Short mmCIF file of C-alpha atoms and ligand atoms in Angstrom, two decimals:
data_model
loop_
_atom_site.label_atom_id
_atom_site.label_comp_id
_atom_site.label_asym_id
_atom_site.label_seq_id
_atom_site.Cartn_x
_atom_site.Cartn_y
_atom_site.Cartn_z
CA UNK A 1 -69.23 207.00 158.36
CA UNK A 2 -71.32 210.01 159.04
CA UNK A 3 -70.48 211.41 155.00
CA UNK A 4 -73.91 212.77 153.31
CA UNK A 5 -74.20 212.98 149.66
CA UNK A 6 -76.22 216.65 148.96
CA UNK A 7 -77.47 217.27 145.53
CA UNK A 8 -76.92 215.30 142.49
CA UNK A 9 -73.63 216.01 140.04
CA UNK A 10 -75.55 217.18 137.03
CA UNK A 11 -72.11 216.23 134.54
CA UNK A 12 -70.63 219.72 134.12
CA UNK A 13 -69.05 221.82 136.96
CA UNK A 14 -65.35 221.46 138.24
CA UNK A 15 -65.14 219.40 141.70
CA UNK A 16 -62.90 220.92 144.30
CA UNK A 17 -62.35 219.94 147.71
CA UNK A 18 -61.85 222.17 150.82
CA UNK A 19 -60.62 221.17 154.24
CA UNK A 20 -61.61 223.38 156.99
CA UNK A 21 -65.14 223.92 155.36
CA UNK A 22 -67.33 224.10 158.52
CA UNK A 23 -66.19 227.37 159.66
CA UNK A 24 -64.35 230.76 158.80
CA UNK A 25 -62.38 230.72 155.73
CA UNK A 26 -62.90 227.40 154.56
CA UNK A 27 -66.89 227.49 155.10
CA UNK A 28 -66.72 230.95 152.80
CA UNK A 29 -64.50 229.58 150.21
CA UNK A 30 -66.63 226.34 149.69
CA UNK A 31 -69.90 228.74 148.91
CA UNK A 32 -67.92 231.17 146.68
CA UNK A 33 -66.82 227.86 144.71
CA UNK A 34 -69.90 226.89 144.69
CA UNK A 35 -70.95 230.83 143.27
CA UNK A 36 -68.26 229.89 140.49
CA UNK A 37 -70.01 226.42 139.49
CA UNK A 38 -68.04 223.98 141.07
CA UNK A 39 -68.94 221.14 142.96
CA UNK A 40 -67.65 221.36 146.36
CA UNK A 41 -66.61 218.50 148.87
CA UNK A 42 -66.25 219.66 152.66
CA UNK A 43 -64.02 218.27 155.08
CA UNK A 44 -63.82 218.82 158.68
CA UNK A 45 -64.85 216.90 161.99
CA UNK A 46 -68.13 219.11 162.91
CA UNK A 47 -71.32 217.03 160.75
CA UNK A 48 -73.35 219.63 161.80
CA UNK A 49 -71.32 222.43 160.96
CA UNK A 50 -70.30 220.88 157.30
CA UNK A 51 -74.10 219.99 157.04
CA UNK A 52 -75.47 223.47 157.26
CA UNK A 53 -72.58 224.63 154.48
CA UNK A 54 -73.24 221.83 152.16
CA UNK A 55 -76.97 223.11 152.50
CA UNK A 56 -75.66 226.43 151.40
CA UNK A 57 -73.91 224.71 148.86
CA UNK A 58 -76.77 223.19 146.87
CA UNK A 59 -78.98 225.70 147.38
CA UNK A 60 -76.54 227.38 144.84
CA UNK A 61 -77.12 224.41 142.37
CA UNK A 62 -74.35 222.59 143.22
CA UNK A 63 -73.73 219.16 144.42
CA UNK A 64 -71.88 218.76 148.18
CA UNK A 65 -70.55 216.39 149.57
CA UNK A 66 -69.58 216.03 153.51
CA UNK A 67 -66.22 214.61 154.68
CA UNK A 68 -66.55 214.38 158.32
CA UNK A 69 -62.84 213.57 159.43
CA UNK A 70 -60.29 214.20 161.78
CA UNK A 71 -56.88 215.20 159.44
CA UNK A 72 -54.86 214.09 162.29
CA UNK A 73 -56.04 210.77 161.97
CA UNK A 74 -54.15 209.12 158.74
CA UNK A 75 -56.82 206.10 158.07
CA UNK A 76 -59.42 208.45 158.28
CA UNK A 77 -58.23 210.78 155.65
CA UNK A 78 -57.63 207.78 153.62
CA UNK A 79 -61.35 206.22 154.58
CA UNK A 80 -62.79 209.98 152.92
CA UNK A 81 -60.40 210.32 150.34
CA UNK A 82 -61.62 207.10 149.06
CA UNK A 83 -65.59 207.96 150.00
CA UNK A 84 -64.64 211.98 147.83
CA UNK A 85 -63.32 209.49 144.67
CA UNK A 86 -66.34 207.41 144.62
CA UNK A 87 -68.18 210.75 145.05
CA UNK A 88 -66.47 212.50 141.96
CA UNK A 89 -65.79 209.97 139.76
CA UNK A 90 -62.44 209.88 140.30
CA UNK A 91 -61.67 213.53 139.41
CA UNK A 92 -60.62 216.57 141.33
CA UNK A 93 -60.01 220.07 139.81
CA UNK A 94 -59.09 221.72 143.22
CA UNK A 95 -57.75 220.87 146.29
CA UNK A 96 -57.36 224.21 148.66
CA UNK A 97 -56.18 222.90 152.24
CA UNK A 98 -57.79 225.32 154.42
CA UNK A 99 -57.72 223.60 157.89
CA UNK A 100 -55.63 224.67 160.52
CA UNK A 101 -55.26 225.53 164.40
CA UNK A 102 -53.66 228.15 166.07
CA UNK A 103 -52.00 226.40 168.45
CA UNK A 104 -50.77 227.74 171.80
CA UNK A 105 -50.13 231.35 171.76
CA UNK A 106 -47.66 233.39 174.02
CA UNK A 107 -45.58 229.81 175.02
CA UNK A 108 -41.92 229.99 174.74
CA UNK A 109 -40.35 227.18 173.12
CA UNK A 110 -38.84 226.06 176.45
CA UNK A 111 -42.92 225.39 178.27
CA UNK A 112 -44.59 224.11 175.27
CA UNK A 113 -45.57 220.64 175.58
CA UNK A 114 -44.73 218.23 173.06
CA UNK A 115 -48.50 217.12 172.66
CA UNK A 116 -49.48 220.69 171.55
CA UNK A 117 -46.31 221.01 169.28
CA UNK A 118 -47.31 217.70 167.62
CA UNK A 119 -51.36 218.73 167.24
CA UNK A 120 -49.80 221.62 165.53
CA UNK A 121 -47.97 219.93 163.25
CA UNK A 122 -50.47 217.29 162.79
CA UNK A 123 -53.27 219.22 161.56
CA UNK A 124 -51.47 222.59 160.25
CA UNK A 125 -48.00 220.45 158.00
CA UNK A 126 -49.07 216.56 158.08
CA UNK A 127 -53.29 217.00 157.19
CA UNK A 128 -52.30 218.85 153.60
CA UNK A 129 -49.51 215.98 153.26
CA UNK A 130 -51.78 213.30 153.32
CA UNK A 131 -54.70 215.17 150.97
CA UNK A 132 -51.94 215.92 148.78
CA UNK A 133 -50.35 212.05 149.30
CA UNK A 134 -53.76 210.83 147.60
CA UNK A 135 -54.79 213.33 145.51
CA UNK A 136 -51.70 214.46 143.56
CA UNK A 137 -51.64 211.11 141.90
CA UNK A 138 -55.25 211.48 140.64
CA UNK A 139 -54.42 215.16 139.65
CA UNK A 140 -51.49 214.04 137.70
CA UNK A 141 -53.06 210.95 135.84
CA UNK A 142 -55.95 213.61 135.26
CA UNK A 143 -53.01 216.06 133.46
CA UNK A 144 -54.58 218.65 135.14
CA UNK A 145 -55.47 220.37 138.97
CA UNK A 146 -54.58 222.84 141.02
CA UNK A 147 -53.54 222.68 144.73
CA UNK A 148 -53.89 225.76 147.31
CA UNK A 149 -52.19 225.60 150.48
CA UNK A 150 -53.43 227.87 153.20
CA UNK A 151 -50.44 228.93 155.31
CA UNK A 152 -50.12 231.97 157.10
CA UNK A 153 -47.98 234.97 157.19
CA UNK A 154 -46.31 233.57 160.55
CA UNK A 155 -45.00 231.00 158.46
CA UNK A 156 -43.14 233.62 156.86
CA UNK A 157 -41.15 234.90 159.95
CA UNK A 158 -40.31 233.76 163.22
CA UNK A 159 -42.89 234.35 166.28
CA UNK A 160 -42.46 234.47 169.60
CA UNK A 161 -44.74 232.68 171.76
CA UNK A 162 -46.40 230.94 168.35
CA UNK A 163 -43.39 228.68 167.48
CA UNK A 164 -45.50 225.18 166.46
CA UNK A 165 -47.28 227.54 164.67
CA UNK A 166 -44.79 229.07 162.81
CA UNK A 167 -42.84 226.07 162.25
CA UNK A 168 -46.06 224.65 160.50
CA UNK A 169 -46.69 227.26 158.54
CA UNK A 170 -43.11 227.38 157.53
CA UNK A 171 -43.05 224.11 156.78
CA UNK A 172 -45.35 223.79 154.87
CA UNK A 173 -43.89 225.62 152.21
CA UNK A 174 -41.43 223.70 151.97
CA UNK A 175 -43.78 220.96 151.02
CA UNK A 176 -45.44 223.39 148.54
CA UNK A 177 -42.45 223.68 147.18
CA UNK A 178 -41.30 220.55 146.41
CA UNK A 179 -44.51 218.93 145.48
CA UNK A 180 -45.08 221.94 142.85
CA UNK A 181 -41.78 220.90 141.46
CA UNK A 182 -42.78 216.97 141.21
CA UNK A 183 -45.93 217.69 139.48
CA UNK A 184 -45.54 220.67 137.25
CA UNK A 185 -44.83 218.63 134.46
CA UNK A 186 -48.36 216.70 134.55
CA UNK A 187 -49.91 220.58 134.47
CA UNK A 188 -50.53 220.44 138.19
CA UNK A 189 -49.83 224.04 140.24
CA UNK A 190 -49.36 223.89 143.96
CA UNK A 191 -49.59 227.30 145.41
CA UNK A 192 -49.48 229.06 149.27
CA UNK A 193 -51.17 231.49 150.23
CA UNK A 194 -50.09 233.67 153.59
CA UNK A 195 -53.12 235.56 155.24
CA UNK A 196 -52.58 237.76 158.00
CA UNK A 197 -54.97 238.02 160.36
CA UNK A 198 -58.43 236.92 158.94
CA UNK A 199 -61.47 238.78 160.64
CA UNK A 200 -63.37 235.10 160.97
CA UNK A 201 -65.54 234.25 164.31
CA UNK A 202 -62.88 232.99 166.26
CA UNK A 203 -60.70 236.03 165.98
CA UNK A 204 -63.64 238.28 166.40
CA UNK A 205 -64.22 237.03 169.97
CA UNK A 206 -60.31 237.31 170.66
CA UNK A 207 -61.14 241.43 170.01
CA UNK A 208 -64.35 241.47 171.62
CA UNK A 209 -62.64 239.85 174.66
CA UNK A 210 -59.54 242.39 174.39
CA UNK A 211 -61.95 245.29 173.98
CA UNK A 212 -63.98 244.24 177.52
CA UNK A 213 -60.54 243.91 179.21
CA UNK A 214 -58.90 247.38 177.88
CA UNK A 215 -62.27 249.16 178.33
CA UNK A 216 -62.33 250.11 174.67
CA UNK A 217 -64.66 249.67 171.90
CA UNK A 218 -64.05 246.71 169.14
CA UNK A 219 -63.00 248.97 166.35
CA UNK A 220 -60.49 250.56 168.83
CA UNK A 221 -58.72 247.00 170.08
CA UNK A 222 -59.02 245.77 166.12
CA UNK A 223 -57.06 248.88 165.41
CA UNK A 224 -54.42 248.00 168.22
CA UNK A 225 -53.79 244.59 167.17
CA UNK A 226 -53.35 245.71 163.58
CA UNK A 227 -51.38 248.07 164.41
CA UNK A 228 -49.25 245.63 166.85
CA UNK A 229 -48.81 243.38 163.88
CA UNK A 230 -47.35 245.78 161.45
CA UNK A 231 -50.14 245.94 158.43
CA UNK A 232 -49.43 249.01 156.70
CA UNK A 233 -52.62 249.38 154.90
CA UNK A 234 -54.14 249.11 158.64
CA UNK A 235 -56.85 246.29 158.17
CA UNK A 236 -57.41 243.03 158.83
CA UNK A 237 -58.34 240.36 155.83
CA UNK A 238 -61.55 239.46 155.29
CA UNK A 239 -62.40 235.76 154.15
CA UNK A 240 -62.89 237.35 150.96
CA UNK A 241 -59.44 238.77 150.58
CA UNK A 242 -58.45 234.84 150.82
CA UNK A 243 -61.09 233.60 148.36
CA UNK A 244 -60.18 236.15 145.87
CA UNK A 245 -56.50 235.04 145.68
CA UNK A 246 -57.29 231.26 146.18
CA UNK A 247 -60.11 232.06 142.94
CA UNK A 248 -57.16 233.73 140.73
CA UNK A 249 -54.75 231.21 142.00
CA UNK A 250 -57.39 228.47 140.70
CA UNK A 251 -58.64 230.01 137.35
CA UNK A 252 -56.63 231.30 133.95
CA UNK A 253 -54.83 233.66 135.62
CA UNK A 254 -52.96 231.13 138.08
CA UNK A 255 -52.11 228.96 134.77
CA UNK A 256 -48.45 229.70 134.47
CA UNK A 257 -47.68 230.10 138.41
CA UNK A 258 -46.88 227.39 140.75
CA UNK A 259 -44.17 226.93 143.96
CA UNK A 260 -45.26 230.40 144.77
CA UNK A 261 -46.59 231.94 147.99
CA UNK A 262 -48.80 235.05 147.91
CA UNK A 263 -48.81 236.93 151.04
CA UNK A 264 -52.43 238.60 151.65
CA UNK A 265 -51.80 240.28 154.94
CA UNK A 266 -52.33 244.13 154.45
CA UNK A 267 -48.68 244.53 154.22
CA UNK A 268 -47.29 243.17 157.49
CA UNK A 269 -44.77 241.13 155.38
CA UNK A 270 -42.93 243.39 153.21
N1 NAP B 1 -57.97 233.61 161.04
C1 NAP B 1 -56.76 234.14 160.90
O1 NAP B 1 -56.49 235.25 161.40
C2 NAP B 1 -55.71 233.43 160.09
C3 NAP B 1 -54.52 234.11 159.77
C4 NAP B 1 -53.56 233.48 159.00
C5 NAP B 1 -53.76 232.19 158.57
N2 NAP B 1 -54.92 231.54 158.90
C6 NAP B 1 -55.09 230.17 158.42
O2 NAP B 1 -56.25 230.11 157.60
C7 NAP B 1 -56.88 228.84 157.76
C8 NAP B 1 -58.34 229.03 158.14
O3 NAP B 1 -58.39 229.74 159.34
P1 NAP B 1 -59.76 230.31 159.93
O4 NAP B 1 -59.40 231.24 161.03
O5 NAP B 1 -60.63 230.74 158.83
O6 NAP B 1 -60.33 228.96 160.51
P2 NAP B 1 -61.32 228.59 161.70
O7 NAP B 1 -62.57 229.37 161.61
O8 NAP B 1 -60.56 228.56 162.98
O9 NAP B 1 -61.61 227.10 161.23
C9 NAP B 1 -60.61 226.13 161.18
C10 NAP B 1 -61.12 224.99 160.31
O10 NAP B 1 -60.14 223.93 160.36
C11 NAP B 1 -60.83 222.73 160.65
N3 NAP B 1 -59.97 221.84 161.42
C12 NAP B 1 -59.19 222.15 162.48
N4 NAP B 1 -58.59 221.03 162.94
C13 NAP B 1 -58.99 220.01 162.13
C14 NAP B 1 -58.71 218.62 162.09
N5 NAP B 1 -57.90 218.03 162.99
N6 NAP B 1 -59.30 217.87 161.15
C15 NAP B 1 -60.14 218.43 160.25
N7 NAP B 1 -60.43 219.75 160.22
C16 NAP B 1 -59.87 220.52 161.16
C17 NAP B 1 -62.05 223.16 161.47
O11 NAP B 1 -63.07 222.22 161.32
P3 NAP B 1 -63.66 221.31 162.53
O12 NAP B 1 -63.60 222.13 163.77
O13 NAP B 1 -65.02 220.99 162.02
O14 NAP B 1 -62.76 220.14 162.54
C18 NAP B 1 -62.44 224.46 160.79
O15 NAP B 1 -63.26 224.20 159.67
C19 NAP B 1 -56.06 228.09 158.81
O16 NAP B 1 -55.15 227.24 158.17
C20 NAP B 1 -55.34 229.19 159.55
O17 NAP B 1 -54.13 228.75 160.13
C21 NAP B 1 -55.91 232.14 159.64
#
């Protein structure tokens, strides 16, 4: 177990835990929680990666703890769960399910090999079950927690090309859904949030790349993929656009909302 204990839990300070913390949204979220006081466990499979955030993380007075784990990989989500509890003390104020891969993109239904449909699904729809599987019950004998699911807005239509992607996102509504309704009456919210595109590393180099090959400038193919995609207020999301909602979604003003999905995607889905 590679799992690093950074910074002590000086009593006070909400714990939350964020899959998909080594990079992109997750990696921003974590720090801004830890900006807001809480104490932040980070789960993904790159040591390094989460070991450079959870530097970040105490060096903003609050404890970190790494989760290095593969989500597709059932006994070792329960091996961290279990290594997180012993780590918090058996309490968890957030849970915000982060990780996620894109999958194949441009493959019709009829080419796409089972092995990528089921990654898809693995990580994207069956990771958040199994957080969720063993930290709902915690949440609910706490009387208190909030879950954020991070889908996507192509879990809000239909995509060509992107279908395991778009069948995990959708899906996993549907398990937002129904676990907001089991828990609601211990005080628990579960919650979705949709982002469009995001303007993290990995879709950075997908413009850069499109820019070389049109003989454009960034800006330019940014501008032609935004428009391709429909966002009406003609930008792409930043990380913070996603930590803003996941931090209302989380504090007093996400209180009295739960089964919901909140589309942050500059208006593509209207
Ligand atoms: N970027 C976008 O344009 C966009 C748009 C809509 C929705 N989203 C959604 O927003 C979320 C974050 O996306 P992003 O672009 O910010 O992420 P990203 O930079 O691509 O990072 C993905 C994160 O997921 C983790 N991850 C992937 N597979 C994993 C696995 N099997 N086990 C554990 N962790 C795993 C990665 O960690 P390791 O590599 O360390 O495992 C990484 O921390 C995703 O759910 C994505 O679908 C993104």
């Amino acid at each position: 177990m590679d799992d690093i204990v950074f910074g002590g839990m000086n009593g006070g300070g909400q714990i939350a835990l964020v899959t998909g913390a080594s990079s992109g949204t997750g990696a921003d979220l974590a720090l801004a929680l830890a900006v807001d006081g809480y104490h932040v466990a980070l789960l993904g499979r790159r040591a390094e990666a989460l070991k450079e955030v959870a530097e970040r993380v105490k060096q903003l007075g609050s404890a970190a703890c790494t989760l290095v784990c593969d989500l597709q990989d059932e006994e070792a989500v329960a091996a961290s769960m279990k290594t997180f509890l012993k780590w918090s003390g058996d309490r968890i104020d957030l849970l915000v399910n982060v990780a996620g891969i894109p999958g194949p993109v441009g493959v019709p239904v009829g080419e796409l090999a089972v092995t990528d449909f089921d990654a898809v699904m693995a990580t994207n729809l069956r990771g958040p079950f199994l957080t969720m599987s063993h930290l709902l019950p915690v949440m609910c004998k706490l009387g208190r927690g909030r879950v954020i699911n991070i889908g996507g807005n192509h879990g809000m239509r239909g995509r060509a090309g992107r279908s395991s992607y778009s069948a995990s996102k959708w899906a996993l509504r549907g398990l937002t859904r129904s676990a907001a309704l089991e828990v609601g009456r211990y005080g628990v919210t579960v919650n979705y949030i949709a982002p469009g595109p995001i303007a993290v590393d990995r879709m950075r180099a997908g413009w850069e790349k499109r820019a070389e090959d049109e003989g454009v400038d960034v800006q330019t193919s940014i501008d032609r993929y935004i428009t391709e995609m429909g966002a009406v207020l003609r930008r792409p999301s930043e990380t913070a656009d996603v930590v803003e909602m996941v931090r209302f979604l989380a504090g007093d003003g996400g209180r009295n909302i739960t089964g919901q999905e909140l589309v942050v995607d500059g208006g593509v889905i209207v």
